[in-house]
mmCIF file of C-alpha atoms and ligand atoms in Angstrom:
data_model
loop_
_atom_site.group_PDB
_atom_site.id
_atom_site.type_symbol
_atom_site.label_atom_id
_atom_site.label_comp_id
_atom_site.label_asym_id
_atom_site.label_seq_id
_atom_site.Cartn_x
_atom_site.Cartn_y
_atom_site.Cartn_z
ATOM 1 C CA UNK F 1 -35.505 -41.703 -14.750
ATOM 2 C CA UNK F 2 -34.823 -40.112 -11.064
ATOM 3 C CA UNK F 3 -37.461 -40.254 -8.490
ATOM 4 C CA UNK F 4 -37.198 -37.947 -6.230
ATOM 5 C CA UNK F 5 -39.320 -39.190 -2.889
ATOM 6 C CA UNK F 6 -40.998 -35.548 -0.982
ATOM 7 C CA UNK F 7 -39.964 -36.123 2.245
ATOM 8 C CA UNK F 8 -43.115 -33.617 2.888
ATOM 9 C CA UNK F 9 -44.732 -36.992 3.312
ATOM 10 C CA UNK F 10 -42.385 -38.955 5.687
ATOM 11 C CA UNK F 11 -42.457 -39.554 9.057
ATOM 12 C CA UNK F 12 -40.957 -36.754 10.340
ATOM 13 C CA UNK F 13 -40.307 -38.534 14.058
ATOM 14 C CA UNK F 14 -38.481 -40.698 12.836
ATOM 15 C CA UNK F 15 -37.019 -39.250 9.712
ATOM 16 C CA UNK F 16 -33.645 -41.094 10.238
ATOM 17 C CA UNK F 17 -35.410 -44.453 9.887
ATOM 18 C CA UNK F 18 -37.089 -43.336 7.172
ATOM 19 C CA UNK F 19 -33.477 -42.081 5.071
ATOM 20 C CA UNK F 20 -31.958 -45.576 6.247
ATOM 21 C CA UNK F 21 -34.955 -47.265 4.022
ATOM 22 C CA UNK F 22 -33.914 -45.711 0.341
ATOM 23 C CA UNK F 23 -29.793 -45.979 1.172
ATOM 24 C CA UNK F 24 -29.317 -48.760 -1.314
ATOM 25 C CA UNK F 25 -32.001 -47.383 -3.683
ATOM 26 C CA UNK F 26 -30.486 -46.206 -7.270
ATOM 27 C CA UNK F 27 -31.589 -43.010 -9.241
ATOM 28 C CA UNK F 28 -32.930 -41.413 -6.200
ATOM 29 C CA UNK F 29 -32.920 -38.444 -4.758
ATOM 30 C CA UNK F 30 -34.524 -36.759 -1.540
ATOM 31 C CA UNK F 31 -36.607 -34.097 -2.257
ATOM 32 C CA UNK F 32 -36.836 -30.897 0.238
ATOM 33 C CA UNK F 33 -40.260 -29.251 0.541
ATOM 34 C CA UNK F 34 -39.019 -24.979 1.930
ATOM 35 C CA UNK F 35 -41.689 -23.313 2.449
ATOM 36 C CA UNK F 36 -41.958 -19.922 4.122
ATOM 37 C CA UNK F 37 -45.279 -19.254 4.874
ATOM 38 C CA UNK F 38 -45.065 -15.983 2.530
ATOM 39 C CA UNK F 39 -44.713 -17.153 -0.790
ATOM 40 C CA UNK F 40 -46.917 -20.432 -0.405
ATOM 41 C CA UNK F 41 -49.518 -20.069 3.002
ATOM 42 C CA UNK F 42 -47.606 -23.437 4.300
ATOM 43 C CA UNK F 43 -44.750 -23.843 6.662
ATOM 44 C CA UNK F 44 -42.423 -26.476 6.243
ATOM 45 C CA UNK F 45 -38.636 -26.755 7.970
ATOM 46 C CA UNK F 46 -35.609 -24.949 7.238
ATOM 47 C CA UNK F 47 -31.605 -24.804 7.942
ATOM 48 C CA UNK F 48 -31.425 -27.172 11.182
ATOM 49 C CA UNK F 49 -33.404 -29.795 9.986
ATOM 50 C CA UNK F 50 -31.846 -29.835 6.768
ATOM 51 C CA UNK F 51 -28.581 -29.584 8.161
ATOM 52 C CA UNK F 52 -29.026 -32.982 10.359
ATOM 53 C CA UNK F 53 -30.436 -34.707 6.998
ATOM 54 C CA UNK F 54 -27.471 -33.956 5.150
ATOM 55 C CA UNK F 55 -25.477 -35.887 7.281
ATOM 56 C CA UNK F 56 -27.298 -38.968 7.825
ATOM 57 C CA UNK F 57 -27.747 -39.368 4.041
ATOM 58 C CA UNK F 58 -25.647 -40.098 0.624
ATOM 59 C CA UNK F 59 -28.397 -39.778 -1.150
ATOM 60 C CA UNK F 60 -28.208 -36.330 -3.403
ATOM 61 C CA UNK F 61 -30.484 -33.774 -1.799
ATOM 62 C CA UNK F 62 -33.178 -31.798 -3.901
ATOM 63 C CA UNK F 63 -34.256 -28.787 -2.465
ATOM 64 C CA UNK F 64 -37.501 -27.211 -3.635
ATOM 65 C CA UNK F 65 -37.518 -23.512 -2.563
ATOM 66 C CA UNK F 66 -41.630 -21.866 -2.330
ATOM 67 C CA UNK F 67 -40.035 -18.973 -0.410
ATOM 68 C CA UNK F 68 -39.948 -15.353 -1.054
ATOM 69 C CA UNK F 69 -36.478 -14.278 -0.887
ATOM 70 C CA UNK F 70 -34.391 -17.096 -3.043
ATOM 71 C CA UNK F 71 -31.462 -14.981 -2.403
ATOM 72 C CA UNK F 72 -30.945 -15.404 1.215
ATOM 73 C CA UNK F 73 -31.242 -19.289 0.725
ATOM 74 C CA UNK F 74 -28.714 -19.435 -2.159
ATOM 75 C CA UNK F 75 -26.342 -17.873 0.337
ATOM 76 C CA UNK F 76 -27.350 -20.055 3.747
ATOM 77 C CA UNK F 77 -27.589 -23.242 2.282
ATOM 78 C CA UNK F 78 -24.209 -23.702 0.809
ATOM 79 C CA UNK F 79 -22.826 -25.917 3.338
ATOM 80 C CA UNK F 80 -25.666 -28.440 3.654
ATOM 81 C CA UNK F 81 -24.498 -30.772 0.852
ATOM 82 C CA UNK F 82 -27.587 -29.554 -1.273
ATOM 83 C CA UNK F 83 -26.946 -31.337 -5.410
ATOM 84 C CA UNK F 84 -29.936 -29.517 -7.000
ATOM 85 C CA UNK F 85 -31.211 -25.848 -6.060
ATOM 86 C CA UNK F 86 -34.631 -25.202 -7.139
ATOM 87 C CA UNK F 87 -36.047 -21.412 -6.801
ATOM 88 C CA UNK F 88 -39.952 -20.376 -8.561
ATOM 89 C CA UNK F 89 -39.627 -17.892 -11.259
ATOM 90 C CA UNK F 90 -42.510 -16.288 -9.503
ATOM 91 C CA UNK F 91 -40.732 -15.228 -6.434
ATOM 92 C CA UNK F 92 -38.108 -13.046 -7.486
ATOM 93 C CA UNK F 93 -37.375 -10.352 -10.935
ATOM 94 C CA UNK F 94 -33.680 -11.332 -10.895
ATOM 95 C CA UNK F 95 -34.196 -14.735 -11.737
ATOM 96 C CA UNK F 96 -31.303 -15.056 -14.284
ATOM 97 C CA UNK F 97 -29.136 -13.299 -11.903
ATOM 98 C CA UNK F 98 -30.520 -15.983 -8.968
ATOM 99 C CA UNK F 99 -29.384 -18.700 -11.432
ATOM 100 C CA UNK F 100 -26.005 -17.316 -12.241
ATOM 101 C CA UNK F 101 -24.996 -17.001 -8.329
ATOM 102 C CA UNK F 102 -26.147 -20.312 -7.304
ATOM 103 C CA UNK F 103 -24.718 -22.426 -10.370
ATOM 104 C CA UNK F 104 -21.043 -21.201 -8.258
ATOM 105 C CA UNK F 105 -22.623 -22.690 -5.346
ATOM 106 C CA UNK F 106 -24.620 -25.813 -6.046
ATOM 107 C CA UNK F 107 -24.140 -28.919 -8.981
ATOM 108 C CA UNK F 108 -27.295 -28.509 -10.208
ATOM 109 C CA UNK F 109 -29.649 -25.542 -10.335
ATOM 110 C CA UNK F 110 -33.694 -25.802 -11.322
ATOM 111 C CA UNK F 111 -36.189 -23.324 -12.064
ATOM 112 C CA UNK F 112 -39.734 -24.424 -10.599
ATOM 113 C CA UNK F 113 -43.459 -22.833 -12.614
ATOM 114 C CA UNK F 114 -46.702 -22.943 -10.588
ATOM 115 C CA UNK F 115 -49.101 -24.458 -13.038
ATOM 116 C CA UNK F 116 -50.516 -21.151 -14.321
ATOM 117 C CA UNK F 117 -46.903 -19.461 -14.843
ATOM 118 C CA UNK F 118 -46.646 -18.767 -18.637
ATOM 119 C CA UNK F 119 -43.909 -21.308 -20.037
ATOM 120 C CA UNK F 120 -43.031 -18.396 -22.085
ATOM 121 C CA UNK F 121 -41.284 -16.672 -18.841
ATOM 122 C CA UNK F 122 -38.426 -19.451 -19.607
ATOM 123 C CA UNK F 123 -36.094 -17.098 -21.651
ATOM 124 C CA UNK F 124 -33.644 -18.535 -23.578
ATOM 125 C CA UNK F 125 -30.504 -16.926 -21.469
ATOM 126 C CA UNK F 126 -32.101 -18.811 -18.394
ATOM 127 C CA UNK F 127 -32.121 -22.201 -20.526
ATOM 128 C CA UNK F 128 -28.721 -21.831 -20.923
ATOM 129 C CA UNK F 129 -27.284 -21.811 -17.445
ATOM 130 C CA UNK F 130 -30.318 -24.285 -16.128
ATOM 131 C CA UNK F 131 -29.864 -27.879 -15.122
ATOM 132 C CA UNK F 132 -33.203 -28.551 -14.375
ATOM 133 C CA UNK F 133 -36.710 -27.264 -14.793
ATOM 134 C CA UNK F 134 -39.329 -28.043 -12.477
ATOM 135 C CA UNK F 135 -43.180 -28.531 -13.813
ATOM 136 C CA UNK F 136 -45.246 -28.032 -11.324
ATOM 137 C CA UNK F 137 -48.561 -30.178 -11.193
ATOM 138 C CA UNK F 138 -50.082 -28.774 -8.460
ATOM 139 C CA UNK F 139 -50.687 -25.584 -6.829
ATOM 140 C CA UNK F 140 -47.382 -25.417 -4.201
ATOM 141 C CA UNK F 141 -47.663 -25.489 -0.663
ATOM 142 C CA UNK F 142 -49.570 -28.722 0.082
ATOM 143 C CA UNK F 143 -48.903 -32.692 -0.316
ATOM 144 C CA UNK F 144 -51.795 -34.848 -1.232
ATOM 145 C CA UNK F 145 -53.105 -32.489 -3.987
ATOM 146 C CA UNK F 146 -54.847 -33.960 -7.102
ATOM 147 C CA UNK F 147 -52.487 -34.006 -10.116
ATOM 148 C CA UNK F 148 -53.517 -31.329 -12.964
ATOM 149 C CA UNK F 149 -53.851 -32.755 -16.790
ATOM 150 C CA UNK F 150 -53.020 -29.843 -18.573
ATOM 151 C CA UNK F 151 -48.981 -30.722 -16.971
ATOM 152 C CA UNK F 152 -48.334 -33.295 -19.660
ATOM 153 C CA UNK F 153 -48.485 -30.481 -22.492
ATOM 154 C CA UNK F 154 -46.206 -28.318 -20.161
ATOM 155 C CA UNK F 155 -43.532 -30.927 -19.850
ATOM 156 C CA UNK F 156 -44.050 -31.583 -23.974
ATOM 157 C CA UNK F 157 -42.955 -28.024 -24.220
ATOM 158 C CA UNK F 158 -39.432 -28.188 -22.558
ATOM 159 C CA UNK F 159 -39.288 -31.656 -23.715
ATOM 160 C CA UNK F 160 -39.190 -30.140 -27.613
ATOM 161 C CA UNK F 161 -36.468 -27.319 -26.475
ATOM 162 C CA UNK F 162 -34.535 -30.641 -25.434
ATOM 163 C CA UNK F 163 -33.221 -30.422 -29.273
ATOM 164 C CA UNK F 164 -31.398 -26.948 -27.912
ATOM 165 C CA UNK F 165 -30.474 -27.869 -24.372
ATOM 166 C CA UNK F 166 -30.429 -31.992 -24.535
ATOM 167 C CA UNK F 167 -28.818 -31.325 -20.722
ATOM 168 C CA UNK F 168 -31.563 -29.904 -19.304
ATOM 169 C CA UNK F 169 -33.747 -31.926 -16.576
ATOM 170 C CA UNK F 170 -37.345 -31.918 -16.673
ATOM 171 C CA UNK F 171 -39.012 -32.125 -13.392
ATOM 172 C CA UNK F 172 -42.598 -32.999 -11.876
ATOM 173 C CA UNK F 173 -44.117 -32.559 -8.872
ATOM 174 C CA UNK F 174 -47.069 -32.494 -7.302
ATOM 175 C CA UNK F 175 -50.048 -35.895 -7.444
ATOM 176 C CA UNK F 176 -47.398 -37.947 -9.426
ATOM 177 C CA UNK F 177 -48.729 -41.390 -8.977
ATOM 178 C CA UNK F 178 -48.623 -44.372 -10.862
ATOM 179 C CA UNK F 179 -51.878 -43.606 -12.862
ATOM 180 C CA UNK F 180 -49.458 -40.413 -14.717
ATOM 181 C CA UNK F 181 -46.256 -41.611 -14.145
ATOM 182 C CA UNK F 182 -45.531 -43.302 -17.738
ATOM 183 C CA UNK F 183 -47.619 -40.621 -19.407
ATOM 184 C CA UNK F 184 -45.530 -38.355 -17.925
ATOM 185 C CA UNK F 185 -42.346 -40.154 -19.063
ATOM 186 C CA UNK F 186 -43.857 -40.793 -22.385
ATOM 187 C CA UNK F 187 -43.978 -36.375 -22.980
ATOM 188 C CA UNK F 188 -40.645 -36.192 -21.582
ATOM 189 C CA UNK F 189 -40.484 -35.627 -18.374
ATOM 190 C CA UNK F 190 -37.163 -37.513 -16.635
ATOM 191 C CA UNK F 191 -37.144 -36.787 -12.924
ATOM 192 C CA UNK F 192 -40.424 -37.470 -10.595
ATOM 193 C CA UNK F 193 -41.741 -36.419 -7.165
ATOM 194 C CA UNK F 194 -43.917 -38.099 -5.317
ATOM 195 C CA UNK F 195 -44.569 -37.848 -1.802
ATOM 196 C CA UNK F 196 -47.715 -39.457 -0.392
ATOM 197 C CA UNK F 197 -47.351 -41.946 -3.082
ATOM 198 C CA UNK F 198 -44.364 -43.241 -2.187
ATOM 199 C CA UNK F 199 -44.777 -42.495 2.082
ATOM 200 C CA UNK F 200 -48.466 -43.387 2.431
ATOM 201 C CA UNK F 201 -48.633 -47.632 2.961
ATOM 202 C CA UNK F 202 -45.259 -47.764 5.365
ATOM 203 C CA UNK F 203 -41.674 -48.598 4.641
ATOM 204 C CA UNK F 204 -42.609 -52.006 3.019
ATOM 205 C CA UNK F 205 -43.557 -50.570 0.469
ATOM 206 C CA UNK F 206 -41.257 -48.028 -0.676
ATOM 207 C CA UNK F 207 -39.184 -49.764 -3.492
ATOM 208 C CA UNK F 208 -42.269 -51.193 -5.048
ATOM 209 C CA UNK F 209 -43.735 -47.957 -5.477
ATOM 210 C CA UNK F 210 -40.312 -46.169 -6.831
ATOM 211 C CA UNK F 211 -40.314 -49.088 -9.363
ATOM 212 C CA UNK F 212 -43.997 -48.044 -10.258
ATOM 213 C CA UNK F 213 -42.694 -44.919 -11.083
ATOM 214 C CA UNK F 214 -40.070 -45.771 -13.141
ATOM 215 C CA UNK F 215 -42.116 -48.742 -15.823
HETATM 216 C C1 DX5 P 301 -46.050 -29.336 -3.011
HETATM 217 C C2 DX5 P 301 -44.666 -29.881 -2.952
HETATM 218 C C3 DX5 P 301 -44.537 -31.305 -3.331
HETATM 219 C C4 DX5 P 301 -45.295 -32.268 -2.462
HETATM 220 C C5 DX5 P 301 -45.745 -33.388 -3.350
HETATM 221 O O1 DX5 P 301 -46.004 -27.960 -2.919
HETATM 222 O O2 DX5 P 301 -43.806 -29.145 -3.795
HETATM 223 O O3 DX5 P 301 -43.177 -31.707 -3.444
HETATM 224 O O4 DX5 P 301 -44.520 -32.803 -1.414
HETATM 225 O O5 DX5 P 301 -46.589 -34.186 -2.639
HETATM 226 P P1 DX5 P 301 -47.582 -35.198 -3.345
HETATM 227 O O6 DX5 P 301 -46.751 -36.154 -4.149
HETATM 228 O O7 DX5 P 301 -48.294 -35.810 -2.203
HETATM 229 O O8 DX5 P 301 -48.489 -34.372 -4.251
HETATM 230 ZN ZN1 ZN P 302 -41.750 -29.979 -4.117
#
């Protein structure tokens, strides 16, 4: 099981600090909020922020992508040490394409659903060259949300293709918590955000809640 820690919810004055506290922390990744304001109403950061974090961190970099134009971020965010490249279905018609040109690029490469996105829009050709699927459990573009129920049959649905593409990651994101986090395990899912979870009590407590996550 990876948890993946939103740094959405960090303290983002002293994000340095805050990368130091998960450097000897196993199975983790840091998970990168984009947003463009376009696709989701929020703004987050973008190439000079996540520049500086790639440097100050060994810890393999998720990058969650609510934008508009996946393209242009496939191309600009090559250099920024970036292990998994997530893009929503929803934002572009050449999402197989999308997934072909950044699997050159980037190790890993996800495919993120808003929680009313048909699963159905999966094809089986996109399966195929996808690392990673992302469930989301919230409506995009805001930390802090309530988790939605109906997720757990979402992630039982890619969980049952598993006998097809045993490879392939499943994803959550959005209110994952200890009160879903073994549920979610339990349908499948191998690979959990959390962001005000993990940030919201201080550094203390940041490898007690990861462990949460993980029983
Ligand atoms: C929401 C983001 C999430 C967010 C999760 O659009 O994709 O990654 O940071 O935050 P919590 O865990 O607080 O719901
Ligand atoms: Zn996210």
């Amino acid at each position: 099981m990876i948890i993946s820690p939103s740094l959405l919810a960090c303290d983002f004055l002293n994000i340095e600090a805050e990368l130091e506290c998960f450097k000897d922390f196993k199975d983790t990744w840091f998970h990168l909020d984009i947003m463009d304001s376009h696709f989701v109403p929020n703004l987050t950061f973008g190439h000079p922020i996540v520049k500086l974090i790639s440097k100050k961190t060994e810890i393999p970099l998720d990058a969650h992508f609510m934008v508009s134009n996946p393209e242009f971020f496939i191309d600009t965010f090559k250099d920024f040490n970036i292990h998994n490249f997530t893009f929503h279905i929803e934002s572009t018609e050449k999402t197989l394409e999308l997934i072909k040109k950044a699997k050159k690029i980037y190790p890993s490469v996800g495919i993120s659903l808003k929680p009313k996105t048909p699963l159905t829009a999966v094809t089986d050709e996109m399966l195929k060259e996808l690392d990673l699927i992302l469930i989301m459990s919230v409506e995009p573009g805001f930390g802090g949300q309530s988790f939605i129920e109906e997720s757990y049959a979402r992630v039982e649905y890619f969980n049952k293709l598993k006998t097809n593409y045993p490879n392939l990651m499943i994803q959550v994101d959005g209110g994952v918590s200890n009160k879903n986090a073994k549920k979610l395990q339990e349908s499948g899912a191998n690979n959990l955000v959390a962001g005000s979870y993990i940030f919201k009590d201080g550094p203390l407590t940041y490898k007690n809640k990861i462990e949460s996550l993980r029983r």
